[in-house]
XYZ file of C-alpha atoms in Angstrom:
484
model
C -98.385 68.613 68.061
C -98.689 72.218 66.830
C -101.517 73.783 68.680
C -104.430 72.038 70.984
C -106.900 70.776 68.951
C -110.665 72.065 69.384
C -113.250 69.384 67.974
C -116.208 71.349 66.614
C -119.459 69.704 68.739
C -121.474 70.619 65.846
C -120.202 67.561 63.877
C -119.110 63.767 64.593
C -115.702 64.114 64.876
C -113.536 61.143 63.380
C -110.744 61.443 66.377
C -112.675 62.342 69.572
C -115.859 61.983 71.110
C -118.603 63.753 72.363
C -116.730 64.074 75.890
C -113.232 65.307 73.853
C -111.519 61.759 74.882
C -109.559 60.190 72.107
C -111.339 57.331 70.226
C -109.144 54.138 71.381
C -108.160 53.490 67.981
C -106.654 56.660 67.570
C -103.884 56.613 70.631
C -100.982 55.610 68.596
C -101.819 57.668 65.733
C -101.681 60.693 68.011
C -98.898 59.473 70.201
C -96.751 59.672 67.269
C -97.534 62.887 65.631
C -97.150 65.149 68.947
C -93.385 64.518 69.299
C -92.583 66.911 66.187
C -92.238 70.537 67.009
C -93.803 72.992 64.424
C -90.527 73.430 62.505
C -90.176 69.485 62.331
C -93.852 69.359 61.060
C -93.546 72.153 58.761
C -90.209 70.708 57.222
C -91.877 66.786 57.079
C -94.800 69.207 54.679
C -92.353 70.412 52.318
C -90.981 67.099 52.182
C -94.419 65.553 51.087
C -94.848 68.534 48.646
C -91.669 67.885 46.855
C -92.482 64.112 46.649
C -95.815 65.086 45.029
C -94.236 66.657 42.488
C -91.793 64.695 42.021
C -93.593 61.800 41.441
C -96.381 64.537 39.013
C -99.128 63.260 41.510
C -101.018 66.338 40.218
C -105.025 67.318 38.679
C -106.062 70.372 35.908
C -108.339 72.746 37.270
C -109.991 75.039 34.663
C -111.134 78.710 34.813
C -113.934 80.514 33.848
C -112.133 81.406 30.214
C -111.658 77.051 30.346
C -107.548 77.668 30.913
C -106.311 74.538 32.831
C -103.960 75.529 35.431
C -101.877 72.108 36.804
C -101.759 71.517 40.723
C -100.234 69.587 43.546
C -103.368 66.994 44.695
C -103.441 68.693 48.179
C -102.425 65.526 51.009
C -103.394 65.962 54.462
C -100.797 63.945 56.628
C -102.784 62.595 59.068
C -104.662 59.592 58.351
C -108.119 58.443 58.541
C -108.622 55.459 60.210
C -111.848 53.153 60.198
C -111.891 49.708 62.066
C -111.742 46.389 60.672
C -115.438 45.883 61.944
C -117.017 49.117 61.070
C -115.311 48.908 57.388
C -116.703 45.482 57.087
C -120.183 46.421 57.614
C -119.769 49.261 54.772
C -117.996 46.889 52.776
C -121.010 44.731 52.409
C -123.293 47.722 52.072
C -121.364 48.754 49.069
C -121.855 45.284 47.811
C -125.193 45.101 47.943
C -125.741 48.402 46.452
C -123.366 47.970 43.684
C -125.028 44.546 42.801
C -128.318 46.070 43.056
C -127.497 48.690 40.378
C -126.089 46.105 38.091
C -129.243 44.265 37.993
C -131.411 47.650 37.542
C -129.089 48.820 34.634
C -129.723 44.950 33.195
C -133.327 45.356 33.895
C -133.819 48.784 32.366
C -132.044 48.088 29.045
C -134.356 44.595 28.931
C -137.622 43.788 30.158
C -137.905 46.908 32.736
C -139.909 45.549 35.168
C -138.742 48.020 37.777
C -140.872 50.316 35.484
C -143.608 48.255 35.470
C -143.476 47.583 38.662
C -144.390 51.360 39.748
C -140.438 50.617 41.417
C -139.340 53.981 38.837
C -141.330 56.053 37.154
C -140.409 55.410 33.381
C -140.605 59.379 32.590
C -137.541 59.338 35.278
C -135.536 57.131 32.825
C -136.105 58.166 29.563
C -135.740 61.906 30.530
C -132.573 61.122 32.072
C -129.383 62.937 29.767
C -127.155 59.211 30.459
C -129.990 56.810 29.399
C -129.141 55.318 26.003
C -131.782 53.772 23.908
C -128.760 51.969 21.975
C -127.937 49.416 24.735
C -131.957 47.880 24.533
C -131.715 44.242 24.532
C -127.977 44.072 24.771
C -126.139 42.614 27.407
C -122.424 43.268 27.803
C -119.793 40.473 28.423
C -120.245 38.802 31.665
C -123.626 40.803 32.148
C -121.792 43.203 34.097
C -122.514 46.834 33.516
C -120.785 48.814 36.443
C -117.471 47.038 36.778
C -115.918 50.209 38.197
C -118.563 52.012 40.962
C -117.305 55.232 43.622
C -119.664 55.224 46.016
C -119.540 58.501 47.905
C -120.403 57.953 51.792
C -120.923 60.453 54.451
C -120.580 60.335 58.582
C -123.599 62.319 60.131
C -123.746 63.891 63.125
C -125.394 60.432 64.551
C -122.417 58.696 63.559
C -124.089 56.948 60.882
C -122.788 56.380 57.427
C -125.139 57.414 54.216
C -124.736 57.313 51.179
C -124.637 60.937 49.309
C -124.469 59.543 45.584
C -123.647 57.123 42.941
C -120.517 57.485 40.738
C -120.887 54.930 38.054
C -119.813 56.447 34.030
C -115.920 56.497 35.304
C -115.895 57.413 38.680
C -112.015 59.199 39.380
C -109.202 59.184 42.130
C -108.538 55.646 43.019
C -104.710 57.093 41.775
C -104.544 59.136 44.997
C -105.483 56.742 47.427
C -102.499 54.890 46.231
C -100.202 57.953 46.250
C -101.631 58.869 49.851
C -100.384 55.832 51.087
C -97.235 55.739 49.206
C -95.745 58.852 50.506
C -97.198 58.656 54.096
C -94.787 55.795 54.399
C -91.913 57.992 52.818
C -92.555 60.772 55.104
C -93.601 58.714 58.056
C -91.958 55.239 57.723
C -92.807 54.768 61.774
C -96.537 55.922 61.492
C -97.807 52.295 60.564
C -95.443 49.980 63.526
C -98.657 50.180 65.431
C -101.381 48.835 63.461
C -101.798 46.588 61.153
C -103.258 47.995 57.949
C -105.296 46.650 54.783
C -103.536 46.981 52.108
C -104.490 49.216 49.043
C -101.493 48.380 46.547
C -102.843 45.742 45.249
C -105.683 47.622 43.560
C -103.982 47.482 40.065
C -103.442 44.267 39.781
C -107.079 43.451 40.867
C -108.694 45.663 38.297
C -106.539 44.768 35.918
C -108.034 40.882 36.704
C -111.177 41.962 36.334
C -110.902 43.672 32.981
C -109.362 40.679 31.572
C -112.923 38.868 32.962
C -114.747 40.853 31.038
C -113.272 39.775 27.595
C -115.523 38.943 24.813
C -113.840 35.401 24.260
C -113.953 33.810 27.726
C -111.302 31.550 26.631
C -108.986 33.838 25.373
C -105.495 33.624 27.308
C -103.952 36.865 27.843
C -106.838 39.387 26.364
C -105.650 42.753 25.480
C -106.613 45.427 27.794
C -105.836 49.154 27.119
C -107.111 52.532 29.004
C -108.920 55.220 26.768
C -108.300 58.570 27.954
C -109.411 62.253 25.814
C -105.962 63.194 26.127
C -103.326 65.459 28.600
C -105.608 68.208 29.076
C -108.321 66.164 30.594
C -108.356 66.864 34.846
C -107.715 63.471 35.600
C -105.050 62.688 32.965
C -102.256 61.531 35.878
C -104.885 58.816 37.024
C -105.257 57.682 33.624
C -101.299 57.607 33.108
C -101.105 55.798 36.537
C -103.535 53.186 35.475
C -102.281 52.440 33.037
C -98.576 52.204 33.885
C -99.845 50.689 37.003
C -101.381 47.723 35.459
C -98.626 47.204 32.658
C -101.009 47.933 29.671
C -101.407 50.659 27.532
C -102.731 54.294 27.693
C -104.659 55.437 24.471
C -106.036 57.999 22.984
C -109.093 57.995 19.695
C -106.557 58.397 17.444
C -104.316 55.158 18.291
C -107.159 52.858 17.458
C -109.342 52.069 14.453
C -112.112 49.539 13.522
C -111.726 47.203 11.254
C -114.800 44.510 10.264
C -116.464 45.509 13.893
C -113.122 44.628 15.425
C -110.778 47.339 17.130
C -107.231 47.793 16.708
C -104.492 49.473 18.429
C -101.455 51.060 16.030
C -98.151 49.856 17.823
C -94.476 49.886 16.602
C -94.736 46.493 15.664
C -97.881 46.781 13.415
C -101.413 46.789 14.788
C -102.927 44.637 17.614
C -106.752 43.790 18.072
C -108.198 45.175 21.257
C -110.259 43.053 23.883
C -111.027 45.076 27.047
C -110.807 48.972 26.609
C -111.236 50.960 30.197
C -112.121 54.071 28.910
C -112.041 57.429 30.767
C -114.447 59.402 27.904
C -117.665 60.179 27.931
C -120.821 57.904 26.394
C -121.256 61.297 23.827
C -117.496 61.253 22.850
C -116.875 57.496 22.246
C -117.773 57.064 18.658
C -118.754 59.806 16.298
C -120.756 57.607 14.087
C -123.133 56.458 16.800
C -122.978 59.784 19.533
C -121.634 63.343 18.733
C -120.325 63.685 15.174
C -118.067 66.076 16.235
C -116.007 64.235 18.594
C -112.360 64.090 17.931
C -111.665 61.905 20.955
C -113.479 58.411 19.993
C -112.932 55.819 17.793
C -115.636 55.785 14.793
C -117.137 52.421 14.461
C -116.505 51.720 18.224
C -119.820 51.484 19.652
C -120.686 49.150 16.245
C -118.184 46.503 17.132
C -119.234 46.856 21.045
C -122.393 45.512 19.482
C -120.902 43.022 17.849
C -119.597 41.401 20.768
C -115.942 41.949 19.689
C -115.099 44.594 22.186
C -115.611 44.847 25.994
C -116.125 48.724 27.180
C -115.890 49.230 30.879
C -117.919 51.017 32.257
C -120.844 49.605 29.610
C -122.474 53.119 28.125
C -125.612 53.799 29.924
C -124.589 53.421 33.173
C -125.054 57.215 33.994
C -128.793 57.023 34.135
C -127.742 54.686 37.275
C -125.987 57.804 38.789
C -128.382 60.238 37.908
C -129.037 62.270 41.399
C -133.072 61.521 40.952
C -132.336 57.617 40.296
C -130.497 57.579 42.954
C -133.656 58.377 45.238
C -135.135 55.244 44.462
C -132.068 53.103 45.810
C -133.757 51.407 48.669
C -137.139 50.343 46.617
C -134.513 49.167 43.809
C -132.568 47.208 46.563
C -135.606 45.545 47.695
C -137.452 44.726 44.524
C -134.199 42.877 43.325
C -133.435 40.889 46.675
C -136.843 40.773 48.462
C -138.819 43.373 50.874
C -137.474 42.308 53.898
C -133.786 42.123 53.051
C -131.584 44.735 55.370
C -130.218 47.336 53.466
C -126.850 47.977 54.320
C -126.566 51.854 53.396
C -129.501 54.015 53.779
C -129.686 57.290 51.140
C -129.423 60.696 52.771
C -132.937 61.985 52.203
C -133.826 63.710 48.931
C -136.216 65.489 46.809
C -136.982 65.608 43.407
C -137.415 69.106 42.130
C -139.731 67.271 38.915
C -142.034 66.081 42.019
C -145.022 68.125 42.728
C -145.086 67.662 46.633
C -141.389 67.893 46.874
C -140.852 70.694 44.753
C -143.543 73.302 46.982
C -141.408 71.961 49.930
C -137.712 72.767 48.686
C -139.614 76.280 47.594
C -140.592 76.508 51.481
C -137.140 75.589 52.214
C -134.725 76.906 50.058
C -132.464 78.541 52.436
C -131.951 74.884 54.699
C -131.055 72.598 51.507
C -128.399 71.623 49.596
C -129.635 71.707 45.340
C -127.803 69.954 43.044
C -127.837 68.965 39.448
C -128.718 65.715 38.440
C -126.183 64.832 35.980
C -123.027 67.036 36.971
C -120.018 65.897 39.435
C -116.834 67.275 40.653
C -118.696 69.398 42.871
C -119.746 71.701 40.137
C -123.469 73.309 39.909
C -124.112 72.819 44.073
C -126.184 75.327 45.860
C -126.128 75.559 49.378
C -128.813 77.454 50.473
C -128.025 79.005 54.280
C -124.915 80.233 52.140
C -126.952 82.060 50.544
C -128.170 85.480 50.523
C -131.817 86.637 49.570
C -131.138 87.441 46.303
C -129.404 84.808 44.976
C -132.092 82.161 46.874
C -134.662 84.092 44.825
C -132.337 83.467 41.741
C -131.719 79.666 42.405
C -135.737 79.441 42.878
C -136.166 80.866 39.045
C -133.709 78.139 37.824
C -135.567 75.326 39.407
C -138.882 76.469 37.788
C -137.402 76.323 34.935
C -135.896 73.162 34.122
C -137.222 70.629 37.466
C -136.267 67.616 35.775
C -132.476 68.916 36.274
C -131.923 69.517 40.081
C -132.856 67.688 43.266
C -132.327 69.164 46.819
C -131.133 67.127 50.000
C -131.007 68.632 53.715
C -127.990 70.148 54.779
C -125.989 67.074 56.112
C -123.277 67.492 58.893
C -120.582 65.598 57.515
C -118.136 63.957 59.966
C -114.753 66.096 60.633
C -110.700 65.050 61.278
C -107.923 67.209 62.408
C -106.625 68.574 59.153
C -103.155 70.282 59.018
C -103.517 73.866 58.036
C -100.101 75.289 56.197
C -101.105 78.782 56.110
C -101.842 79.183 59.938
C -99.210 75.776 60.943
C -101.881 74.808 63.151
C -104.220 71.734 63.303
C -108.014 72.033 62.492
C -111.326 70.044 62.263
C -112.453 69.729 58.494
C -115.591 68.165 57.030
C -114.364 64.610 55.284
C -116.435 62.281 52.915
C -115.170 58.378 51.767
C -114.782 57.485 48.410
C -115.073 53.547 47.575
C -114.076 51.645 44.944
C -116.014 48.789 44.050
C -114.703 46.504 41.351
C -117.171 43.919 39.560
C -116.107 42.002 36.376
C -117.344 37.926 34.890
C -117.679 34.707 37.138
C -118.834 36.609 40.208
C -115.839 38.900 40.359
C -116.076 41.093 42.854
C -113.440 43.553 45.122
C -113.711 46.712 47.688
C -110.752 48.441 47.655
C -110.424 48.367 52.156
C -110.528 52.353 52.675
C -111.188 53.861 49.548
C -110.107 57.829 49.442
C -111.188 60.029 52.117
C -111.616 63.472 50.605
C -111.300 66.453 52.793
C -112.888 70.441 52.734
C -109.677 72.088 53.346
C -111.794 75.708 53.722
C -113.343 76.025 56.886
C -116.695 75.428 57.156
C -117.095 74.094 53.598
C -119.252 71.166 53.211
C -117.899 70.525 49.577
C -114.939 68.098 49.518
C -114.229 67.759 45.601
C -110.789 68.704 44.775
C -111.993 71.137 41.731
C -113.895 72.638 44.832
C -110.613 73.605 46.955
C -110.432 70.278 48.975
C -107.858 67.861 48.990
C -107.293 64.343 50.642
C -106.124 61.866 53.373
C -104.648 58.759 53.146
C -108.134 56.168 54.791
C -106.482 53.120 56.790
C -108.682 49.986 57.505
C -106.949 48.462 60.722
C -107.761 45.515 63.048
């Protein structure tokens, strides 16, 4: 293509093995891609650059002084691929887990006999920021809590797939996988003659199916559905455009609805219209200021009232953070197993953590500072990660005086090798190995709805060496292909 390509040995790489031969499935890809010279290749980048733009495929990234500056999502052009029967077996993994968490979110706003059980530790819960004592004894339409789930899954170096965390309050770029694919047929209308690829454009219309599940009135013919976003300076405000647009229904802010005897209603040019299903993109604090933060100008007062009442579906159901708190999320396995018996095979192991609040594991990650990864519990986007042989001295002494001082906050994980691809690098025109993650997108809504979107959004660490893929972080992404 541009330059050889060097696998690093350090790290499973996606394209070639541990003897530098191609992975079978990855012949045409490869066959294809070397008959562009540089110029070609550089000219086919600026070509998926101004299609980006045009098309405003774009996130806000914010400064120190909170200034959003507007980018170009950066798009690797060269695919990640994952067969039919590997994606299968991580299909039903996500499943399982996604399931799992429904029934411990059900459990922990009910009769919490996970607690009881010794399963969780009930200090865990009710210290946890996203845990809302609101939602006890209520069950949401369908009894579904997470309808939307990102599960975020890593490649060691064994070549094993774990899961690094749960995204479950509104987990973000499902838009991009979609755009990924979109202009990698633009730019590359050949690439795809060889293989026959899942298909991932038929994600809105699925989720929009499975909001309309979720309505309060099971009978209701055509529910309304509407997405709830805080408005165009939010990071992910294209997604919530796209959604919206995407699924024919429409985008919202606080101020466009109202509540009206514990019903909610949308303002329209024809009059007002009573809302069923409301996919909101704001934060449990922000939703309603009568029942959260009385200063929030981005929910609808009286909201979380007629939620109560039955007359208003919110996906996700508030609460659901405590599911994705980083210390839940240690007890995934014994949660798996206490809801669908001790001997059932989980499908996705956790990578191993360690809960700062812990006695035993806090002395360790103190003994170990410098070979861990420490992370907040209840942050995402990359934001608040320490990784510790980046380090130097000083600042591992520093991050050990923030740990003693709040525990509860921050749990530490080893340093995971996380599986590389050759990554096009603009500013040298050459072709690299960068560290990748996968994104899912698991969809759950009423009558046993239930959908993985086949490839979900491969995320990419476009600085070398980084192990941080989030796209506030630097990284961009790659359009994921599930083939036979």
């Amino acid at each position: 293509m541009i330059t050889p390509y060097i696998p690093d040995k350090k790290a499973y790489d996606e394209v070639f093995n541990s003897e530098g031969k191609i992975r079978p499935h990855y012949h045409a890809i490869l066959e294809h891609f070397v008959k562009y010279t540089p110029e070609k290749f550089r000219g086919l980048i600026d070509d998926v650059k101004l299609i980006l733009n045009n098309e405003g495929v774009t996130f806000a990234v914010y400064s120190d002084t909170m200034k959003a500056t507007e980018r170009i999502f950066p798009f690797d052009i060269i695919p990640r691929l994952i067969t039919r029967s590997k994606w299968d077996k991580l299909e039903k993994g996500v499943l399982q887990r996604n399931e799992a968490i429904n029934l411990f979110l059900h459990d922990l706003y009910h009769d919490q006999e996970t607690i009881k059980a010794g399963i969780v530790p009930e200090k865990m819960i009710t210290s946890s920021v996203h845990y809302l004592d609101k939602m006890k004894g209520f069950t949401p339409p369908g009894g579904v809590y997470n309808h939307i789930s990102g599960t975020d899954i890593i490649r060691h170096n064994d070549g094993e797939f774990y899961v690094l965390e749960d995204n479950i309050r509104s987990p973000s770029g499902v838009s991009y996988v979609i755009s990924n694919r979109r202009t990698l047929k633009k730019t590359f209308p050949g690439l795809f003659a060889s293989y026959k690829t899942a298909r991932v454009d038929n994600y809105s219309s699925d989720l929009l199916d499975m909001l309309q599940s979720v309505a309060p009135d099971p009978l209701e013919a055509d529910p309304k559905c509407v997405v709830l976003t805080p408005g165009i300076y939010n990071s992910a405000y294209y997604e919530h455009t796209w959604l919206a647009q995407s699924m024919g229904i429409r985008l919202v802010e606080g101020r466009d609805l109202s509540v009206k005897n514990d019903c909610v209603y949308m303002k329209t040019i024809n009059g007002i219209e009573k809302v069923d299903v409301i996919y909101r993109r704001i934060d449990d604090a922000f939703l309603d200021p009568e029942a959260f933060r009385e200063d929030s100008m981005l929910g609808v007062p009286g909201l979380f009232r007629a939620y109560l009442s039955g007359n208003v579906t919110l996906v996700n159901a508030p609460g659901t953070g405590v599911a994705d708190d980083k210390a839940v999320y240690t007890f995934m396995p014994e949660i798996i197993k206490f809801f669908f018996g001790s001997d059932v095979e989980i499908g996705l192991n956790n990578v191993p953590t360690y809960k700062c609040e812990e006695d035993d594991d806090f002395k360790y990650v103190l003994e170990n500072l410098n070979n861990l990864v420490v992370k907040p519990v209840d942050e995402s986007g990359g934001y608040g990660i320490s990784i510790g042989n980046q380090l130097t001295e000083e600042e591992l002494d520093t991050l050990a005086d923030t740990l003693k001082k709040a525990r509860r906050k921050y749990i530490a994980q080893p340093i995971m090798s996380l599986s590389m691809q050759p990554t096009y690098i603009e500013d040298t025109n050459t072709v690299e190995p960068r560290h990748v993650d996968l994104r899912t997108f698991c969809l759950k809504g009423g009558n046993g709805y239930e959908k993985v979107l086949a490839g979900g959004l491969t995320r990419v660490a476009l600085r070398k060496g980084n192990l941080i893929v989030n796209s506030s972080q630097g990284g961009g992404s790659k359009d994921t292909w599930v083939i036979e």
